[in-house]
Coordinates of C-alpha atoms and ligand atoms in Angstrom, one line a residue:
X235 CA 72.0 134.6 71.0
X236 CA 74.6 134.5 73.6
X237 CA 74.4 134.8 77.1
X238 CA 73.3 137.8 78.7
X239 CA 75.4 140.3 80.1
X240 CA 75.6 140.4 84.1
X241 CA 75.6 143.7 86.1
X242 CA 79.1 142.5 86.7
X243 CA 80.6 142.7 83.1
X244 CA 78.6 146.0 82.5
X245 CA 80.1 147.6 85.3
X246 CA 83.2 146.2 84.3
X247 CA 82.6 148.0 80.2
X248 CA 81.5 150.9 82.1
X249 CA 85.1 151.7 84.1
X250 CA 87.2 150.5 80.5
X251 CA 85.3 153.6 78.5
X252 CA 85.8 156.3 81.5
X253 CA 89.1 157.2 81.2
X254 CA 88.1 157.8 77.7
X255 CA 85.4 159.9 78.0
X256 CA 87.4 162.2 80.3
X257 CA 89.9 162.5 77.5
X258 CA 87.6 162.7 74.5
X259 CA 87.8 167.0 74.5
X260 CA 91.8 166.8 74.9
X261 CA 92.2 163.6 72.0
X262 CA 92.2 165.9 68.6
X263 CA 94.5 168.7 69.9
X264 CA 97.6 170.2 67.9
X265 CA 98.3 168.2 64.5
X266 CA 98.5 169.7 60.9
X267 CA 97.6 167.2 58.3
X268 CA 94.1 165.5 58.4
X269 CA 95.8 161.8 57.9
X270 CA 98.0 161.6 60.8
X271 CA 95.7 163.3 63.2
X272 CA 93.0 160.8 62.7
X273 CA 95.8 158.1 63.5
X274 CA 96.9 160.0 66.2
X275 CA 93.6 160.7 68.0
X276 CA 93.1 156.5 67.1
X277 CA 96.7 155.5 68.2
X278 CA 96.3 157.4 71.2
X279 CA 92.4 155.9 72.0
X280 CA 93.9 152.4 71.4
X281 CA 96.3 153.2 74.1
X282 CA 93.6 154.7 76.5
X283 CA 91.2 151.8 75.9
X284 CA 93.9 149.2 76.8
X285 CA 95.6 150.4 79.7
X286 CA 91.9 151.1 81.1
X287 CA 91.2 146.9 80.2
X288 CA 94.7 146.0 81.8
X289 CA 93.8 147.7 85.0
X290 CA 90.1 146.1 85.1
X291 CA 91.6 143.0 83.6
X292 CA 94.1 143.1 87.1
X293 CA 90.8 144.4 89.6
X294 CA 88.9 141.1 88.1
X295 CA 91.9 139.0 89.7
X296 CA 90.6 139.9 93.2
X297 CA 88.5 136.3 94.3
X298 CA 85.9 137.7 97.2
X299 CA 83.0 135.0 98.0
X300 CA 79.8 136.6 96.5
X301 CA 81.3 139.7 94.9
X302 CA 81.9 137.0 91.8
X303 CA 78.2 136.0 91.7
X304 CA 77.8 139.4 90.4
X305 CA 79.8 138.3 87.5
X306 CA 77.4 134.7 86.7
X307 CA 80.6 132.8 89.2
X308 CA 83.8 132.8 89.6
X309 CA 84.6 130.8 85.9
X310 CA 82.7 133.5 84.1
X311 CA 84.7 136.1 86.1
X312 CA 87.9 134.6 84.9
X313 CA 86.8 134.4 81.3
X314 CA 86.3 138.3 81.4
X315 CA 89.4 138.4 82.7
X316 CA 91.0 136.4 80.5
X317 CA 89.5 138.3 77.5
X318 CA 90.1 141.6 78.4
X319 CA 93.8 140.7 78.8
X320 CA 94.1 139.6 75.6
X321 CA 92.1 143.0 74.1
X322 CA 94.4 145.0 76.0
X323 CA 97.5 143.2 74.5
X324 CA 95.9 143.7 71.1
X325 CA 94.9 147.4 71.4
X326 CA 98.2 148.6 72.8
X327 CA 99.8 146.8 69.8
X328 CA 97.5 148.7 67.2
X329 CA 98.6 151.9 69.9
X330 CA 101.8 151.6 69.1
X331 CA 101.7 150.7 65.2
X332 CA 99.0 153.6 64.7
X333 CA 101.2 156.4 66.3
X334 CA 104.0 155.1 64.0
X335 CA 101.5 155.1 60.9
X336 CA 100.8 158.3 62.3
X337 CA 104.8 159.9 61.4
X338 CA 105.7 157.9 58.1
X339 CA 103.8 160.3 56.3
X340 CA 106.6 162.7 56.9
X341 CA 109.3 160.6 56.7
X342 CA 110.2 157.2 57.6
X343 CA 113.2 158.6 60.0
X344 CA 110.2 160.8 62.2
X345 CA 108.1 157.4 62.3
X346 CA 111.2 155.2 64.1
X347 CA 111.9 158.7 65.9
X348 CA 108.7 158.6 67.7
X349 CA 109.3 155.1 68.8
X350 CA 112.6 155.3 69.4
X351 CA 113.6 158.4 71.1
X352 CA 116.6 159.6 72.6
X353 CA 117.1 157.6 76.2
X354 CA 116.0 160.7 77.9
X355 CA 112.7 160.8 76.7
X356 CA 112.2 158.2 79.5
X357 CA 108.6 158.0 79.2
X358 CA 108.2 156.2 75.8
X359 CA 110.9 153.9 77.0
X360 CA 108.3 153.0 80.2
X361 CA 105.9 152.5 77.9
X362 CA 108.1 149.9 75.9
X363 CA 109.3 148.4 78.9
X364 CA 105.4 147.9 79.7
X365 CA 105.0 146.1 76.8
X366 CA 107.7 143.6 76.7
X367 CA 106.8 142.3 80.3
X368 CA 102.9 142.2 79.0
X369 CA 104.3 139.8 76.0
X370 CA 106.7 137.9 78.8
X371 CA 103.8 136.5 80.7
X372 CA 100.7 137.0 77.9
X373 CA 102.7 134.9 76.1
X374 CA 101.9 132.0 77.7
X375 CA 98.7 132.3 78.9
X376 CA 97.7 132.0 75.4
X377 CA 100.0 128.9 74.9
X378 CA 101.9 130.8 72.2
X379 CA 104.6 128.2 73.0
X380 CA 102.9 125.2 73.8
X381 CA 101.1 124.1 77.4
X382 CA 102.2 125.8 80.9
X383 CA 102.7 124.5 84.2
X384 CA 100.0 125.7 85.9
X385 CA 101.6 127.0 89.6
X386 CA 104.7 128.7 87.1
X387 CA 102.1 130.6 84.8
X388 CA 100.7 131.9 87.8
X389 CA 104.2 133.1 89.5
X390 CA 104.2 134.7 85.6
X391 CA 101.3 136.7 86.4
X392 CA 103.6 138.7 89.0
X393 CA 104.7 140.6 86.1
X394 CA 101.7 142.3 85.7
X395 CA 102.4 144.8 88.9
X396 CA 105.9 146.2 86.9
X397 CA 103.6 146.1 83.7
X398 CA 101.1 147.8 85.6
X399 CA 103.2 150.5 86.6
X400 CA 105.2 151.4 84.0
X401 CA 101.9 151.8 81.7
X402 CA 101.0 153.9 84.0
X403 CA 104.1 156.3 84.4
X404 CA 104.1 156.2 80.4
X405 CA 100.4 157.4 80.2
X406 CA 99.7 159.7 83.5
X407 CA 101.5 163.2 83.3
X408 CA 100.9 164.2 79.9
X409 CA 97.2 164.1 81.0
X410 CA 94.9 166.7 82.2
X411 CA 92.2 164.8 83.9
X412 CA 93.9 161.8 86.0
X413 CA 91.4 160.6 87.9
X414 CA 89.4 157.8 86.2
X415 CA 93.0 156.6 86.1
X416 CA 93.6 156.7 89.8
X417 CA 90.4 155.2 90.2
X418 CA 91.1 152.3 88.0
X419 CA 94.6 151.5 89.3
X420 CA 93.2 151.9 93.2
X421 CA 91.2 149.1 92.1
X422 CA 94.0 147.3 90.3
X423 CA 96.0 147.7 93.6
X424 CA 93.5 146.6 95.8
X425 CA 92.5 143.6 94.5
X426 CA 96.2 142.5 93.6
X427 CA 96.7 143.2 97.6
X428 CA 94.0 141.3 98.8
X429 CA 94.9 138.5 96.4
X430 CA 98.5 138.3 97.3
X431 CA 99.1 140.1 100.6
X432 CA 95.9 139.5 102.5
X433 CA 93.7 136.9 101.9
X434 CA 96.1 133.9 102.3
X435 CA 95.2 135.0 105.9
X436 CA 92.1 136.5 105.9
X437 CA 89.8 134.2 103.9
X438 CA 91.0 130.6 104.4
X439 CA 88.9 128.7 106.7
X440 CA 90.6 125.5 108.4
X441 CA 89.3 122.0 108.0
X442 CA 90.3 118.5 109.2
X443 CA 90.1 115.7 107.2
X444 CA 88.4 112.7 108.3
X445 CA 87.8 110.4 105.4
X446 CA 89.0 109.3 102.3
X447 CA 87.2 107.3 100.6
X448 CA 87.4 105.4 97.2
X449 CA 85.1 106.2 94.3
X450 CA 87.0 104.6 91.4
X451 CA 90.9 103.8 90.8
X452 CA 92.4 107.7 90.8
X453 CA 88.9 109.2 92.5
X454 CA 88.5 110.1 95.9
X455 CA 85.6 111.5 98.1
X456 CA 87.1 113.5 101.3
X457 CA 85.3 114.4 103.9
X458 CA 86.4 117.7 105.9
X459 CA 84.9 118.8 108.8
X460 CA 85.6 122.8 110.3
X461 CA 87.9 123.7 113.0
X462 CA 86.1 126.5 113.6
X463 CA 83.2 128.3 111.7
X464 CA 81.7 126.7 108.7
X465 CA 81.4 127.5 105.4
X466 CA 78.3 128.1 104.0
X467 CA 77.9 126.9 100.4
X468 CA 75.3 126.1 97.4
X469 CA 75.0 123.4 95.0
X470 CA 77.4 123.5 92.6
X471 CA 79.6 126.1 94.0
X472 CA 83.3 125.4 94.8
X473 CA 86.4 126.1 97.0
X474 CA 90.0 126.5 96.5
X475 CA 91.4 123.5 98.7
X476 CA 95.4 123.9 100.1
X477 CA 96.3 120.8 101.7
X478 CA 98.5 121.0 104.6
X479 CA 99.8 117.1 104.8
X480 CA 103.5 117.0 105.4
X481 CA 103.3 113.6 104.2
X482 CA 102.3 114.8 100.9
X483 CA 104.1 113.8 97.6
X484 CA 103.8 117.2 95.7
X485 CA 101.4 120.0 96.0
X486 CA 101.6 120.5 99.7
X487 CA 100.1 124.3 100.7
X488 CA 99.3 124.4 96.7
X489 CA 95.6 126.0 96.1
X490 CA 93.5 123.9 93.7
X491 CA 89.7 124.1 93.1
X492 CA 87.5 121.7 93.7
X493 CA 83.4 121.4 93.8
X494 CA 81.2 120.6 96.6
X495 CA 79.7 117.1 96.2
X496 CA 77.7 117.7 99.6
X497 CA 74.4 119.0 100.3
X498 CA 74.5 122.6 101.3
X499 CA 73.9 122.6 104.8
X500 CA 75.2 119.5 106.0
X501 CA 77.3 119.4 108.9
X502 CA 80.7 118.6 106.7
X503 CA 82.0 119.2 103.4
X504 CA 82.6 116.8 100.8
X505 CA 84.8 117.0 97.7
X506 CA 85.0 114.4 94.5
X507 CA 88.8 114.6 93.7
X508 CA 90.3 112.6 90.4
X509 CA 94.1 112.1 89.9
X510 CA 94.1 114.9 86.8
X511 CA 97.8 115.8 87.4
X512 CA 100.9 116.4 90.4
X513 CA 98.7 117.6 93.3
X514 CA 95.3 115.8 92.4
X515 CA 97.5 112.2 92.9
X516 CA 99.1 113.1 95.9
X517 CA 95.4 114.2 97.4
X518 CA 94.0 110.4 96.9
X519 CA 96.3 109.7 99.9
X520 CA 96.3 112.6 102.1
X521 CA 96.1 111.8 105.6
X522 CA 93.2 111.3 108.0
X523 CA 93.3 113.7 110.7
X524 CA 95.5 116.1 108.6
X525 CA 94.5 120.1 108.1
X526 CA 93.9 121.7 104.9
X527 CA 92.3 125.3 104.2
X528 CA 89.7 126.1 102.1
X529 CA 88.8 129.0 100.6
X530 CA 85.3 130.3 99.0
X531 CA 82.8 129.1 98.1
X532 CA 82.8 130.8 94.5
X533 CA 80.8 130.0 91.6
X534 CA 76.7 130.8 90.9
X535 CA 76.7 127.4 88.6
X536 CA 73.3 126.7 89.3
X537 CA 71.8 130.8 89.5
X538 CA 72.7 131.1 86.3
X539 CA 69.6 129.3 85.0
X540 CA 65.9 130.7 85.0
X541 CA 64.1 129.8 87.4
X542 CA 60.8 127.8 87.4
X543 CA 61.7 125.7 84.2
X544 CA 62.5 122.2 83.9
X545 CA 66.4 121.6 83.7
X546 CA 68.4 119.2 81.7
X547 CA 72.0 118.2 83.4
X548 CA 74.8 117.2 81.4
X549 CA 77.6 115.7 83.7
X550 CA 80.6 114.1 82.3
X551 CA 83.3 112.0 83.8
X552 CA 84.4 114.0 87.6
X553 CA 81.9 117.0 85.9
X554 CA 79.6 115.1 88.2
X555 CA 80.3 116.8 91.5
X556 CA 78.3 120.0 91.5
X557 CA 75.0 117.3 90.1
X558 CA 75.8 115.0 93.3
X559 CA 75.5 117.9 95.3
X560 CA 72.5 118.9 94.1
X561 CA 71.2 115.5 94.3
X562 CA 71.8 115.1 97.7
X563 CA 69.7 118.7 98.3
X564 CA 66.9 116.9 97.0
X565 CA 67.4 113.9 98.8
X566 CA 67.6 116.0 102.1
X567 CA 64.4 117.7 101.1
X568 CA 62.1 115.2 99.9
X569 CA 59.3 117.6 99.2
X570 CA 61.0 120.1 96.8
X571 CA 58.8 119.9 93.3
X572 CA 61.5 120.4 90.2
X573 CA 61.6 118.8 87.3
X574 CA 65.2 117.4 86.6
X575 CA 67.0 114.9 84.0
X576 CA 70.5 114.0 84.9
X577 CA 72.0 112.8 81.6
X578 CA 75.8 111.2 83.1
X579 CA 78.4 110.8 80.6
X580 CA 81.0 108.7 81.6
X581 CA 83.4 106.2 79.7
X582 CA 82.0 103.1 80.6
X583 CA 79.9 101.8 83.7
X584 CA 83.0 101.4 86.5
X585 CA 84.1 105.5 85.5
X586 CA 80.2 106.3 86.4
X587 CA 81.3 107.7 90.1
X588 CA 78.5 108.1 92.8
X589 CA 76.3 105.7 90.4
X590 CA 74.2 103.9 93.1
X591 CA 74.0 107.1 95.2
X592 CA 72.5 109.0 92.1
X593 CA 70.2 106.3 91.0
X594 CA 69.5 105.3 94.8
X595 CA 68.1 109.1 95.0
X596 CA 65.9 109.0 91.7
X597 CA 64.8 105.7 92.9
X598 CA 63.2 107.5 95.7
X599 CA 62.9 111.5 95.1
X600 CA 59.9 112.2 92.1
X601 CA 61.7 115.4 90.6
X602 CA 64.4 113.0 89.3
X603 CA 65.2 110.5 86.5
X604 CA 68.9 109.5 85.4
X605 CA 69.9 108.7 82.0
X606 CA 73.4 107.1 81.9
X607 CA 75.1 107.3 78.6
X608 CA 78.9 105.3 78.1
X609 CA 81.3 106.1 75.9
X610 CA 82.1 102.5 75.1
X611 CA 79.0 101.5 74.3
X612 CA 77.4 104.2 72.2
X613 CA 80.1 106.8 71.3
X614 CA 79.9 110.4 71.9
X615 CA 75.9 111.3 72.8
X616 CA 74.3 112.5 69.7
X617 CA 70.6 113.9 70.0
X618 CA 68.6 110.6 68.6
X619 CA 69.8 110.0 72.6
X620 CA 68.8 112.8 73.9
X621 CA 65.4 113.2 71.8
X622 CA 64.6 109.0 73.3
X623 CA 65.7 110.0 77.1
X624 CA 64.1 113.6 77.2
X625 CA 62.3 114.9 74.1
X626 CA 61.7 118.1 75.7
X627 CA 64.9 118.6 76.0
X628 CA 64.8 122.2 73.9
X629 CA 62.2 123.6 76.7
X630 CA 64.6 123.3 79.6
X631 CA 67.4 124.8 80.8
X632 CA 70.3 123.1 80.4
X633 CA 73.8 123.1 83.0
X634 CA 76.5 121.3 81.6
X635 CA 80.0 120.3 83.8
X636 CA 83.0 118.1 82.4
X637 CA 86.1 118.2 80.4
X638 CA 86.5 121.2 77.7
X639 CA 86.0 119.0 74.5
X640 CA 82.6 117.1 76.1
X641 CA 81.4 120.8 77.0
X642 CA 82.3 121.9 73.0
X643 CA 80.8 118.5 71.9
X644 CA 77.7 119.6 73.7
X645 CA 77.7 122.8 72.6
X646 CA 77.8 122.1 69.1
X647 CA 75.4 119.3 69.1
X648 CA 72.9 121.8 71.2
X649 CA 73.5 124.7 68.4
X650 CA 72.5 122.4 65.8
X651 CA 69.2 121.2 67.7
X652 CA 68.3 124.9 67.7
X653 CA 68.3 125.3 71.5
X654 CA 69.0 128.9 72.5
X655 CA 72.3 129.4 74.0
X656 CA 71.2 131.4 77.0
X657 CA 69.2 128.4 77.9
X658 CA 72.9 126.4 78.4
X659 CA 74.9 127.2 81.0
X660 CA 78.5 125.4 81.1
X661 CA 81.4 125.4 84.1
X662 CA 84.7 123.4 82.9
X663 CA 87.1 122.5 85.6
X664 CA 89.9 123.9 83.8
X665 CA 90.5 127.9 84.1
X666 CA 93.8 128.0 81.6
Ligands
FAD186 C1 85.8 125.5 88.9 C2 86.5 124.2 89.0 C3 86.0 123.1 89.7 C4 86.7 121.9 89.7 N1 86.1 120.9 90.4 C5 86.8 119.7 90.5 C6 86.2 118.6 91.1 O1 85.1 118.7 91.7 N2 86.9 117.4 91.1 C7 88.1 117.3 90.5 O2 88.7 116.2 90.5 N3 88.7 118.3 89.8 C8 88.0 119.5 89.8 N4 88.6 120.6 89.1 C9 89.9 120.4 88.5 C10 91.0 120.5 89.5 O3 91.1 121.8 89.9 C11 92.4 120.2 88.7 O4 92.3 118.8 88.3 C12 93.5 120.3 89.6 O5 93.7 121.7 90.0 C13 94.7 119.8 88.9 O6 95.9 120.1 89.6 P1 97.2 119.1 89.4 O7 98.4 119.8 90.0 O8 96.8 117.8 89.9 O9 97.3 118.9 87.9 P2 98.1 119.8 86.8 O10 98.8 118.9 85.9 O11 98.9 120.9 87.5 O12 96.9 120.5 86.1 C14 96.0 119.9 85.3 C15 95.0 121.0 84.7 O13 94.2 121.5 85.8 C16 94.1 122.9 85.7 N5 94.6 123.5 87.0 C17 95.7 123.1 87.7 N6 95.8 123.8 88.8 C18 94.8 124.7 88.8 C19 94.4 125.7 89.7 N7 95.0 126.0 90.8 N8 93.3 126.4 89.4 C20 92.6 126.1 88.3 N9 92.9 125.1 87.4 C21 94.0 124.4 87.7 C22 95.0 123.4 84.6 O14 94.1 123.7 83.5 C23 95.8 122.2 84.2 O15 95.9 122.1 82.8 C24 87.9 121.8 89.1 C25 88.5 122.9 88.4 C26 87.8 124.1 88.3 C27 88.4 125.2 87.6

């Protein structure tokens, strides 16, 4: 069983089928032969589903602190995203190939007809216009030609407002009821706006920085204290950190997230940063005293789990930060009665960051035992491990944060133990 649906992702289902139901009466008008209007009235919902999933899929860019808790966090929000893009690219391909199915029938000259007019008939052209920018920056977000860069996938995505629009020219005035799309693309435009326009401005919060300290060769903690009001953050939540160092190597004013390793609450913010590519290096020597802005928190890593049960926590390599932080809740609240096993999986004892702290706070809180598991002494964790370190393992709830193939690892291994998989709840640090 997968995971449940939020109220989030329904509402998000709910706005895809309106446009459709507003054009069900209108979908089986004026065709003669029973073949080609079924393909027609198909070709033409294939087209109405995914324009309606291309302007969700753009309102789901919008990033607004707590509106994405509504979707299980921000990495869950992004995977909708990132799934009704590619169902949008797939049914407006089957629109286009169904309306031509539709003509050859008749004759194979009608068939290229329809999707080829005469340059006048401008508003098929819009529609193919709309469709080669979708493939220009689809393309790569689904590696089609190998790994991106991820700043220049990203300047991609500003293809979508042309895309957007010319869809929308292509499918608006032959319609009779236009508002569900008006609806949709006020959405779409909105949250594009905020995104881009406004909330460079708006939601960034500056911070100082007024330590850096090492964890490991290539990991960092820094500490950032407010310039003005706070952030207020939970365990396991995390921020997108621009760094405004002029000193910096690369990735100066860049936005990268990061997780909170501190306790929520505590007077400043602290963030667990490994050298993982340009802008990650440069951060491990930014300067003391220099600005950055943060913005967030996003994320609901630790909501998504039922309450009241006994957790399992699977942390891998610099997966660890959103467990320190909610180590360090525990430690500042010595009282609080939960019943947690922090399973770290790191490479070998020196890559186990925040070690002492983690076992120095199990050493002394009840609600916590760690289990450290290396690489270079046992291999990947298999569940003899897990059945020695916490044979109730299948009764808890179990978060799990690291690199992608640890999390599939997991996930596979966790199948075959037969634990439900709405009782695992994952967060990769990678959103591509
Ligand atoms: C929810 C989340 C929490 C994270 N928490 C931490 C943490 O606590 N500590 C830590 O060291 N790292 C964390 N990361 C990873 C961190 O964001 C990347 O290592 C960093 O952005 C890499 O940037 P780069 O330019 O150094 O490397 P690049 O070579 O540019 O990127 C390396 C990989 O990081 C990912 N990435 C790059 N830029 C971004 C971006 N702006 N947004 C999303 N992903 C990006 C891409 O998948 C890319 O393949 C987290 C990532 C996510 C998504």
């Amino acid at each position: 069983m997968h995971q449940r649906p939020t109220p989030g992702e329904i509402l998000a289902i709910a706005l895809i089928l309106l446009p459709l139901i507003a054009a069900l009466p209108r979908l089986r008008d004026g065709y003669s032969s029973e073949w080609s209007q079924a393909l027609i009235s198909l070709g033409r919902i294939s087209g109405i589903l995914g324009l309606a999933m291309m302007l969700v899929t753009a309102a789901l860019s919008v990033r607004l602190p707590l509106l994405d808790a509504c979707f299980g966090g921000l990495p869950r929000m992004w995977r909708l995203h990132r799934r009704l893009g590619f169902g949008a690219f797939m049914l407006i391909l089957l629109h286009v190939l169904l309306l031509a199915f539709a003509a050859l029938p008749h004759s194979l000259s009608m068939a290229v007809a329809l999707l080829f007019p005469p340059l006048a008939e401008w508003l098929t052209w819009a529609g193919w216009l709309a469709l080669v920018t979708l493939v220009v920056f689809l393309a790569p977000t689904f590696q089609f030609f190998g790994p991106i860069h991820y700043q220049n996938w990203k300047r991609l995505h500003l293809l979508s407002v042309p895309t957007l629009a010319l869809a929308l020219l292509h499918t608006l005035p032959p319609l009779a009821s236009p508002w569900p799309w008006w609806l949709l693309a006020t959405l779409a435009a909105l949250a594009l706006l905020w995104r881009k326009g406004l909330s460079p401005w708006l939601a960034r919060k500056p911070y100082r920085v007024t330590e850096v300290s090492s964890l490991a060769p290539d990991v960092v903690e820094i500490t950032l204290l407010p310039e003005r009001r706070p952030l207020r953050h939970k365990a396991g939540q995390f921020v997108y950190l621009s760094p405004l160092d002029d000193g910096l190597a690369t990735g100066r004013g860049e936005e990268h997230p990061y997780t909170l390793s501190s306790a929520p609450g505590a007077p400043e913010l602290k963030l667990g940063i490994k050298a993982l590519g340009d802008a990650s290096r440069a951060l491990q020597s930014v300067a003391l005293g220099s600005r950055v802005l943060l913005e967030g928190p996003y994320g609901a890593f630790f909501e998504q789990a039922a309450p009241g049960r006994k957790r399992l926590w699977l942390g891998g390599g610099i997966g660890i930060t959103p467990f320190v932080a909610a180590a360090r809740a525990l430690a500042a609240d010595p009282g609080k009665n939960e019943e947690v096993v922090l399973c770290y999986l790191a490479n070998r004892p020196e890559r186990a960051y925040y070690l002492e702290e983690l076992a120095d706070i199990a050493a002394r809180h009840p609600s916590l035992r760690l289990v450290p598991h290396y690489f270079s002494e046992r291999g990947p964790l298999e569940l003899d491990f897990l059945e020695q370190h916490c044979p109730d393992f299948r009764e808890r709830e179990l978060l799990i944060c690291g690199p992608p193939p640890m999390i599939h690892h997991l996930l596979r291994l966790l199948a075959e133990a037969g634990v439900p998989r709405h009782h695992i709840h994952t967060e990769a640090f990678d959103f591509l």
